[in-house]
Short mmCIF file of N, CA and C in Angstrom, two decimals:
data_model
loop_
_atom_site.label_atom_id
_atom_site.label_comp_id
_atom_site.label_asym_id
_atom_site.label_seq_id
_atom_site.Cartn_x
_atom_site.Cartn_y
_atom_site.Cartn_z
N VAL A 1 -17.66 -27.31 24.95
CA VAL A 1 -18.39 -27.98 23.89
C VAL A 1 -17.75 -29.33 23.61
N GLY A 2 -16.39 -29.36 23.56
CA GLY A 2 -15.69 -30.61 23.30
C GLY A 2 -15.94 -31.62 24.39
N THR A 3 -16.01 -31.16 25.66
CA THR A 3 -16.27 -32.07 26.77
C THR A 3 -17.66 -32.69 26.65
N ALA A 4 -18.67 -31.86 26.35
CA ALA A 4 -20.04 -32.35 26.24
C ALA A 4 -20.18 -33.33 25.08
N LEU A 5 -19.60 -32.98 23.92
CA LEU A 5 -19.69 -33.88 22.78
C LEU A 5 -18.94 -35.18 23.04
N GLY A 6 -17.77 -35.09 23.69
CA GLY A 6 -16.99 -36.28 24.02
C GLY A 6 -17.74 -37.18 24.99
N ALA A 7 -18.39 -36.59 25.99
CA ALA A 7 -19.16 -37.38 26.95
C ALA A 7 -20.33 -38.07 26.27
N ALA A 8 -21.05 -37.36 25.40
CA ALA A 8 -22.20 -37.95 24.71
C ALA A 8 -21.76 -39.09 23.80
N LEU A 9 -20.67 -38.87 23.04
CA LEU A 9 -20.18 -39.92 22.15
C LEU A 9 -19.67 -41.11 22.95
N GLY A 10 -18.93 -40.84 24.03
CA GLY A 10 -18.41 -41.91 24.88
C GLY A 10 -19.52 -42.72 25.51
N ALA A 11 -20.58 -42.06 25.95
CA ALA A 11 -21.71 -42.77 26.55
C ALA A 11 -22.43 -43.61 25.52
N ALA A 12 -22.56 -43.10 24.30
CA ALA A 12 -23.26 -43.83 23.25
C ALA A 12 -22.48 -45.06 22.81
N VAL A 13 -21.16 -44.94 22.74
CA VAL A 13 -20.33 -46.03 22.24
C VAL A 13 -20.02 -47.04 23.35
N GLY A 14 -19.68 -46.58 24.53
CA GLY A 14 -19.21 -47.49 25.57
C GLY A 14 -20.09 -47.52 26.79
N ASN A 15 -21.39 -47.44 26.61
CA ASN A 15 -22.32 -47.37 27.74
C ASN A 15 -21.96 -46.18 28.62
N HIS A 16 -22.10 -46.30 29.91
CA HIS A 16 -21.84 -45.16 30.79
C HIS A 16 -20.37 -45.05 31.17
N GLN A 17 -19.60 -46.16 31.01
CA GLN A 17 -18.18 -46.10 31.35
C GLN A 17 -17.42 -45.22 30.35
N GLY A 18 -17.85 -45.17 29.11
CA GLY A 18 -17.16 -44.38 28.09
C GLY A 18 -17.40 -42.90 28.21
N ALA A 19 -18.39 -42.49 29.00
CA ALA A 19 -18.70 -41.07 29.11
C ALA A 19 -17.54 -40.30 29.72
N GLY A 20 -16.93 -40.85 30.74
CA GLY A 20 -15.80 -40.16 31.39
C GLY A 20 -14.61 -40.05 30.46
N VAL A 21 -14.30 -41.13 29.77
CA VAL A 21 -13.18 -41.12 28.82
C VAL A 21 -13.47 -40.14 27.69
N GLY A 22 -14.69 -40.19 27.16
CA GLY A 22 -15.07 -39.28 26.07
C GLY A 22 -15.00 -37.83 26.49
N ALA A 23 -15.44 -37.55 27.72
CA ALA A 23 -15.40 -36.17 28.23
C ALA A 23 -13.96 -35.70 28.36
N GLY A 24 -13.09 -36.58 28.88
CA GLY A 24 -11.68 -36.21 29.04
C GLY A 24 -11.01 -35.95 27.72
N VAL A 25 -11.22 -36.83 26.76
CA VAL A 25 -10.62 -36.66 25.43
C VAL A 25 -11.17 -35.40 24.76
N GLY A 26 -12.48 -35.18 24.89
CA GLY A 26 -13.08 -33.97 24.31
C GLY A 26 -12.51 -32.70 24.91
N ALA A 27 -12.31 -32.71 26.23
CA ALA A 27 -11.75 -31.53 26.91
C ALA A 27 -10.33 -31.26 26.45
N LEU A 28 -9.51 -32.33 26.35
CA LEU A 28 -8.12 -32.15 25.91
C LEU A 28 -8.05 -31.67 24.46
N ALA A 29 -8.83 -32.27 23.60
CA ALA A 29 -8.80 -31.87 22.19
C ALA A 29 -9.30 -30.44 22.02
N GLY A 30 -10.36 -30.10 22.71
CA GLY A 30 -10.89 -28.73 22.62
C GLY A 30 -9.90 -27.71 23.12
N THR A 31 -9.20 -28.02 24.22
CA THR A 31 -8.20 -27.10 24.75
C THR A 31 -7.04 -26.93 23.77
N GLY A 32 -6.61 -28.03 23.15
CA GLY A 32 -5.51 -27.95 22.18
C GLY A 32 -5.86 -27.11 20.97
N VAL A 33 -7.06 -27.28 20.45
CA VAL A 33 -7.49 -26.51 19.28
C VAL A 33 -7.59 -25.03 19.64
N ALA A 34 -8.16 -24.73 20.80
CA ALA A 34 -8.30 -23.33 21.21
C ALA A 34 -6.94 -22.68 21.45
N ALA A 35 -6.02 -23.42 22.05
CA ALA A 35 -4.68 -22.87 22.33
C ALA A 35 -3.95 -22.56 21.03
N ASN A 36 -4.06 -23.42 20.05
CA ASN A 36 -3.40 -23.19 18.77
C ASN A 36 -3.97 -21.94 18.08
N GLY A 37 -5.27 -21.80 18.08
CA GLY A 37 -5.89 -20.61 17.48
C GLY A 37 -5.48 -19.33 18.17
N THR A 38 -5.39 -19.38 19.50
CA THR A 38 -4.98 -18.21 20.27
C THR A 38 -3.53 -17.84 19.96
N ALA A 39 -2.66 -18.84 19.87
CA ALA A 39 -1.24 -18.57 19.58
C ALA A 39 -1.08 -17.93 18.21
N THR A 40 -1.82 -18.41 17.23
CA THR A 40 -1.75 -17.84 15.88
C THR A 40 -2.22 -16.39 15.87
N ALA A 41 -3.33 -16.13 16.56
CA ALA A 41 -3.84 -14.75 16.61
C ALA A 41 -2.86 -13.84 17.34
N GLN A 42 -2.25 -14.31 18.42
CA GLN A 42 -1.30 -13.51 19.17
C GLN A 42 -0.07 -13.19 18.33
N GLN A 43 0.42 -14.16 17.54
CA GLN A 43 1.59 -13.91 16.70
C GLN A 43 1.29 -12.84 15.65
N SER A 44 0.09 -12.86 15.10
CA SER A 44 -0.30 -11.85 14.13
C SER A 44 -0.32 -10.46 14.77
N ILE A 45 -0.85 -10.37 15.97
CA ILE A 45 -0.88 -9.09 16.70
C ILE A 45 0.54 -8.63 17.00
N GLN A 46 1.40 -9.57 17.43
CA GLN A 46 2.79 -9.21 17.74
C GLN A 46 3.52 -8.71 16.50
N ASP A 47 3.30 -9.36 15.35
CA ASP A 47 3.94 -8.91 14.10
C ASP A 47 3.50 -7.49 13.74
N GLN A 48 2.22 -7.19 13.91
CA GLN A 48 1.72 -5.85 13.61
C GLN A 48 2.35 -4.82 14.55
N TYR A 49 2.47 -5.16 15.84
CA TYR A 49 3.10 -4.26 16.80
C TYR A 49 4.56 -4.03 16.43
N ASN A 50 5.27 -5.12 16.11
CA ASN A 50 6.69 -4.99 15.76
C ASN A 50 6.89 -4.07 14.55
N ASN A 51 6.05 -4.22 13.52
CA ASN A 51 6.16 -3.36 12.34
C ASN A 51 5.88 -1.91 12.70
N ALA A 52 4.85 -1.67 13.50
CA ALA A 52 4.53 -0.30 13.90
C ALA A 52 5.67 0.31 14.71
N TYR A 53 6.27 -0.47 15.60
CA TYR A 53 7.39 0.02 16.41
C TYR A 53 8.58 0.38 15.53
N LEU A 54 8.91 -0.50 14.57
CA LEU A 54 10.04 -0.21 13.68
C LEU A 54 9.78 1.03 12.83
N GLN A 55 8.55 1.19 12.36
CA GLN A 55 8.21 2.38 11.57
C GLN A 55 8.36 3.64 12.43
N CYS A 56 7.95 3.56 13.67
CA CYS A 56 8.09 4.70 14.57
C CYS A 56 9.57 5.02 14.79
N MET A 57 10.38 3.99 15.02
CA MET A 57 11.81 4.19 15.23
C MET A 57 12.44 4.89 14.03
N TYR A 58 12.11 4.42 12.82
CA TYR A 58 12.66 5.04 11.62
C TYR A 58 12.16 6.48 11.46
N SER A 59 10.90 6.72 11.74
CA SER A 59 10.36 8.07 11.55
C SER A 59 11.00 9.07 12.49
N LYS A 60 11.53 8.59 13.61
CA LYS A 60 12.23 9.45 14.56
C LYS A 60 13.72 9.55 14.27
N GLY A 61 14.16 8.91 13.18
CA GLY A 61 15.56 8.98 12.78
C GLY A 61 16.45 7.96 13.47
N ASN A 62 15.90 6.98 14.13
CA ASN A 62 16.70 5.97 14.82
C ASN A 62 17.02 4.81 13.89
N GLN A 63 18.13 4.16 14.17
CA GLN A 63 18.49 2.94 13.46
C GLN A 63 17.88 1.76 14.19
N VAL A 64 17.50 0.74 13.46
CA VAL A 64 16.95 -0.47 14.06
C VAL A 64 18.05 -1.51 14.04
N PRO A 65 18.35 -2.14 15.20
CA PRO A 65 19.40 -3.15 15.23
C PRO A 65 19.12 -4.27 14.23
N GLY A 66 20.18 -4.71 13.55
CA GLY A 66 20.05 -5.80 12.59
C GLY A 66 19.73 -5.34 11.19
N VAL A 67 19.47 -4.05 11.00
CA VAL A 67 19.18 -3.52 9.67
C VAL A 67 20.20 -2.41 9.41
N ALA A 68 21.28 -2.78 8.76
CA ALA A 68 22.35 -1.82 8.51
C ALA A 68 22.10 -1.08 7.20
N PRO A 69 22.39 0.24 7.18
CA PRO A 69 22.26 0.97 5.91
C PRO A 69 23.31 0.49 4.92
N ALA A 70 23.01 0.57 3.64
CA ALA A 70 23.95 0.15 2.61
C ALA A 70 25.15 1.09 2.60
N ALA A 71 26.33 0.51 2.49
CA ALA A 71 27.55 1.31 2.43
C ALA A 71 27.73 1.85 1.02
N ALA A 72 28.17 3.10 0.93
CA ALA A 72 28.39 3.72 -0.37
C ALA A 72 29.73 3.27 -0.93
N ALA A 73 29.77 2.88 -2.18
CA ALA A 73 31.01 2.49 -2.83
C ALA A 73 31.60 3.70 -3.53
N THR A 74 32.91 3.75 -3.62
CA THR A 74 33.57 4.86 -4.32
C THR A 74 34.46 4.31 -5.42
N ASP A 75 34.64 5.12 -6.47
CA ASP A 75 35.56 4.70 -7.53
C ASP A 75 36.97 5.12 -7.14
N SER A 76 37.95 4.92 -8.02
CA SER A 76 39.35 5.20 -7.68
C SER A 76 39.60 6.68 -7.40
N GLY A 77 38.76 7.56 -7.91
CA GLY A 77 38.93 8.99 -7.66
C GLY A 77 38.22 9.46 -6.40
N GLY A 78 37.58 8.57 -5.67
CA GLY A 78 36.89 8.95 -4.44
C GLY A 78 35.44 9.34 -4.65
N ALA A 79 34.99 9.40 -5.91
CA ALA A 79 33.60 9.77 -6.17
C ALA A 79 32.71 8.56 -5.92
N LEU A 80 31.46 8.84 -5.57
CA LEU A 80 30.52 7.75 -5.35
C LEU A 80 30.29 6.97 -6.62
N ALA A 81 30.39 5.67 -6.53
CA ALA A 81 30.15 4.79 -7.67
C ALA A 81 28.82 4.07 -7.45
N PRO A 82 28.11 3.76 -8.51
CA PRO A 82 26.85 3.03 -8.33
C PRO A 82 27.11 1.65 -7.75
N ILE A 83 26.22 1.21 -6.87
CA ILE A 83 26.32 -0.13 -6.30
C ILE A 83 25.51 -1.05 -7.20
N PRO A 84 26.14 -2.06 -7.78
CA PRO A 84 25.39 -2.94 -8.69
C PRO A 84 24.37 -3.77 -7.94
N ASP A 85 23.24 -4.02 -8.60
CA ASP A 85 22.19 -4.85 -8.03
C ASP A 85 22.55 -6.31 -8.20
N ALA A 86 22.06 -7.11 -7.25
CA ALA A 86 22.27 -8.55 -7.35
C ALA A 86 21.37 -9.16 -8.42
N THR A 87 20.30 -8.46 -8.78
CA THR A 87 19.40 -8.95 -9.82
C THR A 87 19.10 -7.82 -10.79
N ALA A 88 18.66 -8.19 -11.97
CA ALA A 88 18.25 -7.18 -12.94
C ALA A 88 16.83 -6.73 -12.61
N SER A 89 16.41 -5.67 -13.23
CA SER A 89 15.04 -5.21 -13.02
C SER A 89 14.05 -6.26 -13.46
N ILE A 90 12.91 -6.28 -12.82
CA ILE A 90 11.85 -7.21 -13.18
C ILE A 90 11.28 -6.74 -14.52
N PRO A 91 11.10 -7.65 -15.47
CA PRO A 91 10.63 -7.24 -16.80
C PRO A 91 9.35 -6.41 -16.73
N GLY A 92 9.37 -5.29 -17.44
CA GLY A 92 8.20 -4.42 -17.52
C GLY A 92 8.02 -3.52 -16.31
N GLN A 93 8.95 -3.60 -15.34
CA GLN A 93 8.84 -2.76 -14.15
C GLN A 93 10.15 -2.01 -13.96
N THR A 94 10.11 -0.99 -13.14
CA THR A 94 11.26 -0.10 -13.02
C THR A 94 11.99 -0.21 -11.70
N MET A 95 11.74 -1.24 -10.90
CA MET A 95 12.41 -1.38 -9.61
C MET A 95 12.92 -2.82 -9.45
N SER A 96 14.19 -2.95 -9.10
CA SER A 96 14.74 -4.28 -8.88
C SER A 96 14.38 -4.74 -7.47
N VAL A 97 14.61 -6.01 -7.21
CA VAL A 97 14.33 -6.57 -5.89
C VAL A 97 15.22 -5.89 -4.85
N ALA A 98 16.49 -5.68 -5.17
CA ALA A 98 17.41 -5.04 -4.23
C ALA A 98 16.96 -3.61 -3.91
N GLU A 99 16.49 -2.88 -4.91
CA GLU A 99 15.99 -1.52 -4.67
C GLU A 99 14.75 -1.56 -3.77
N ALA A 100 13.86 -2.50 -4.02
CA ALA A 100 12.66 -2.64 -3.19
C ALA A 100 13.04 -3.00 -1.76
N GLN A 101 14.02 -3.88 -1.59
CA GLN A 101 14.46 -4.26 -0.24
C GLN A 101 15.04 -3.05 0.50
N SER A 102 15.85 -2.28 -0.18
CA SER A 102 16.43 -1.09 0.43
C SER A 102 15.33 -0.11 0.85
N ARG A 103 14.35 0.06 -0.02
CA ARG A 103 13.24 0.97 0.27
C ARG A 103 12.40 0.45 1.44
N LEU A 104 12.12 -0.86 1.46
CA LEU A 104 11.36 -1.45 2.57
C LEU A 104 12.10 -1.24 3.89
N ASN A 105 13.42 -1.48 3.89
CA ASN A 105 14.22 -1.26 5.10
C ASN A 105 14.10 0.18 5.60
N SER A 106 14.20 1.13 4.67
CA SER A 106 14.17 2.55 5.07
C SER A 106 12.79 2.99 5.54
N LEU A 107 11.75 2.27 5.14
CA LEU A 107 10.38 2.62 5.54
C LEU A 107 9.93 1.88 6.79
N GLY A 108 10.82 1.08 7.38
CA GLY A 108 10.47 0.38 8.61
C GLY A 108 9.88 -0.99 8.42
N PHE A 109 10.11 -1.59 7.25
CA PHE A 109 9.69 -2.96 6.98
C PHE A 109 10.96 -3.77 6.74
N PRO A 110 11.65 -4.15 7.81
CA PRO A 110 13.00 -4.73 7.68
C PRO A 110 13.04 -6.09 7.01
N VAL A 111 13.86 -6.15 5.96
CA VAL A 111 14.06 -7.39 5.23
C VAL A 111 15.49 -7.90 5.39
N GLY A 112 16.33 -7.16 6.10
CA GLY A 112 17.74 -7.52 6.22
C GLY A 112 18.53 -6.87 5.08
N ALA A 113 19.60 -7.52 4.69
CA ALA A 113 20.46 -6.98 3.64
C ALA A 113 19.71 -6.91 2.31
N ALA A 114 19.95 -5.83 1.58
CA ALA A 114 19.34 -5.67 0.26
C ALA A 114 20.17 -6.47 -0.73
N ASP A 115 19.93 -7.80 -0.74
CA ASP A 115 20.75 -8.70 -1.53
C ASP A 115 20.14 -9.05 -2.89
N GLY A 116 18.96 -8.53 -3.18
CA GLY A 116 18.33 -8.80 -4.47
C GLY A 116 17.65 -10.15 -4.56
N VAL A 117 17.55 -10.86 -3.45
CA VAL A 117 16.91 -12.18 -3.44
C VAL A 117 15.50 -12.05 -2.88
N MET A 118 14.52 -12.52 -3.63
CA MET A 118 13.12 -12.46 -3.19
C MET A 118 12.84 -13.67 -2.32
N GLY A 119 13.30 -13.59 -1.05
CA GLY A 119 13.13 -14.69 -0.12
C GLY A 119 11.87 -14.52 0.73
N PRO A 120 11.66 -15.44 1.68
CA PRO A 120 10.45 -15.40 2.50
C PRO A 120 10.33 -14.14 3.35
N ARG A 121 11.45 -13.64 3.87
CA ARG A 121 11.39 -12.42 4.70
C ARG A 121 10.98 -11.21 3.86
N THR A 122 11.52 -11.12 2.66
CA THR A 122 11.15 -10.02 1.76
C THR A 122 9.68 -10.11 1.41
N ARG A 123 9.19 -11.31 1.09
CA ARG A 123 7.77 -11.48 0.75
C ARG A 123 6.86 -11.11 1.92
N THR A 124 7.24 -11.52 3.13
CA THR A 124 6.44 -11.21 4.32
C THR A 124 6.37 -9.70 4.54
N GLN A 125 7.50 -9.03 4.41
CA GLN A 125 7.51 -7.57 4.63
C GLN A 125 6.82 -6.84 3.48
N LEU A 126 6.89 -7.38 2.26
CA LEU A 126 6.13 -6.80 1.16
C LEU A 126 4.64 -6.87 1.46
N LYS A 127 4.19 -8.02 1.99
CA LYS A 127 2.77 -8.15 2.35
C LYS A 127 2.39 -7.17 3.45
N SER A 128 3.26 -6.98 4.44
CA SER A 128 2.99 -6.01 5.51
C SER A 128 2.90 -4.60 4.93
N PHE A 129 3.82 -4.27 4.03
CA PHE A 129 3.80 -2.96 3.38
C PHE A 129 2.51 -2.79 2.59
N GLN A 130 2.14 -3.82 1.82
CA GLN A 130 0.93 -3.75 1.01
C GLN A 130 -0.30 -3.57 1.89
N ARG A 131 -0.36 -4.31 3.01
CA ARG A 131 -1.48 -4.19 3.94
C ARG A 131 -1.56 -2.76 4.49
N ALA A 132 -0.41 -2.21 4.88
CA ALA A 132 -0.37 -0.86 5.46
C ALA A 132 -0.78 0.21 4.46
N HIS A 133 -0.66 -0.08 3.17
CA HIS A 133 -1.00 0.89 2.13
C HIS A 133 -2.28 0.54 1.38
N GLY A 134 -3.05 -0.40 1.90
CA GLY A 134 -4.34 -0.75 1.29
C GLY A 134 -4.23 -1.42 -0.06
N LEU A 135 -3.13 -2.11 -0.29
CA LEU A 135 -2.91 -2.80 -1.57
C LEU A 135 -3.22 -4.29 -1.39
N PRO A 136 -3.50 -5.00 -2.48
CA PRO A 136 -3.68 -6.45 -2.37
C PRO A 136 -2.41 -7.10 -1.83
N GLU A 137 -2.54 -7.98 -0.86
CA GLU A 137 -1.39 -8.60 -0.20
C GLU A 137 -0.89 -9.80 -1.01
N THR A 138 -0.08 -9.50 -2.03
CA THR A 138 0.43 -10.54 -2.90
C THR A 138 1.84 -10.99 -2.54
N GLY A 139 2.60 -10.12 -1.88
CA GLY A 139 4.00 -10.42 -1.60
C GLY A 139 4.87 -10.34 -2.84
N GLU A 140 4.34 -9.72 -3.89
CA GLU A 140 5.06 -9.58 -5.15
C GLU A 140 5.31 -8.12 -5.45
N LEU A 141 6.30 -7.86 -6.28
CA LEU A 141 6.60 -6.49 -6.72
C LEU A 141 5.75 -6.17 -7.95
N ASP A 142 4.47 -5.95 -7.72
CA ASP A 142 3.58 -5.59 -8.81
C ASP A 142 3.62 -4.07 -9.02
N THR A 143 2.96 -3.61 -10.04
CA THR A 143 3.00 -2.19 -10.40
C THR A 143 2.52 -1.30 -9.27
N ALA A 144 1.41 -1.64 -8.61
CA ALA A 144 0.88 -0.81 -7.53
C ALA A 144 1.87 -0.74 -6.37
N THR A 145 2.52 -1.84 -6.06
CA THR A 145 3.48 -1.87 -4.96
C THR A 145 4.71 -1.04 -5.29
N ILE A 146 5.19 -1.17 -6.52
CA ILE A 146 6.35 -0.37 -6.94
C ILE A 146 6.02 1.12 -6.87
N THR A 147 4.83 1.48 -7.30
CA THR A 147 4.41 2.88 -7.24
C THR A 147 4.40 3.38 -5.80
N ALA A 148 3.82 2.56 -4.89
CA ALA A 148 3.76 2.97 -3.48
C ALA A 148 5.16 3.03 -2.86
N LEU A 149 6.05 2.12 -3.23
CA LEU A 149 7.41 2.15 -2.70
C LEU A 149 8.19 3.34 -3.24
N SER A 150 7.84 3.80 -4.41
CA SER A 150 8.58 4.91 -5.05
C SER A 150 8.17 6.28 -4.52
N THR A 151 7.02 6.38 -3.87
CA THR A 151 6.57 7.70 -3.40
C THR A 151 6.98 7.97 -1.98
#
């Protein structure tokens, strides 16, 4: 389509000599646009496959490289001590960002270290989790998402 439109425009603007140039430019532009769209669609498919693979690995009890489980802290008597969150709970909600990150990691939506920071990787995996559970893809820790993460 780009070649035909380029040839027609080139012929109209530059007599018959412009038709070849217009066709060439139209072909190149059309190929570039199509290649970009294909790459974007392929990346989306690859992301979905990667998430499904990680979920399968976790469901079989395997560890995923790059996602280390949180180490348990102990007090001076050797008993398990609570690990403090990097952030406080979100107002009006019962789950902190660090808790959500830990839960996402364990469910096969790897965000890396549960550091309590709502960064781009956490938002992307929250959206993947929300999509997988039929929730609105906000990338936020809303009430519906917290409920789904808690079950």
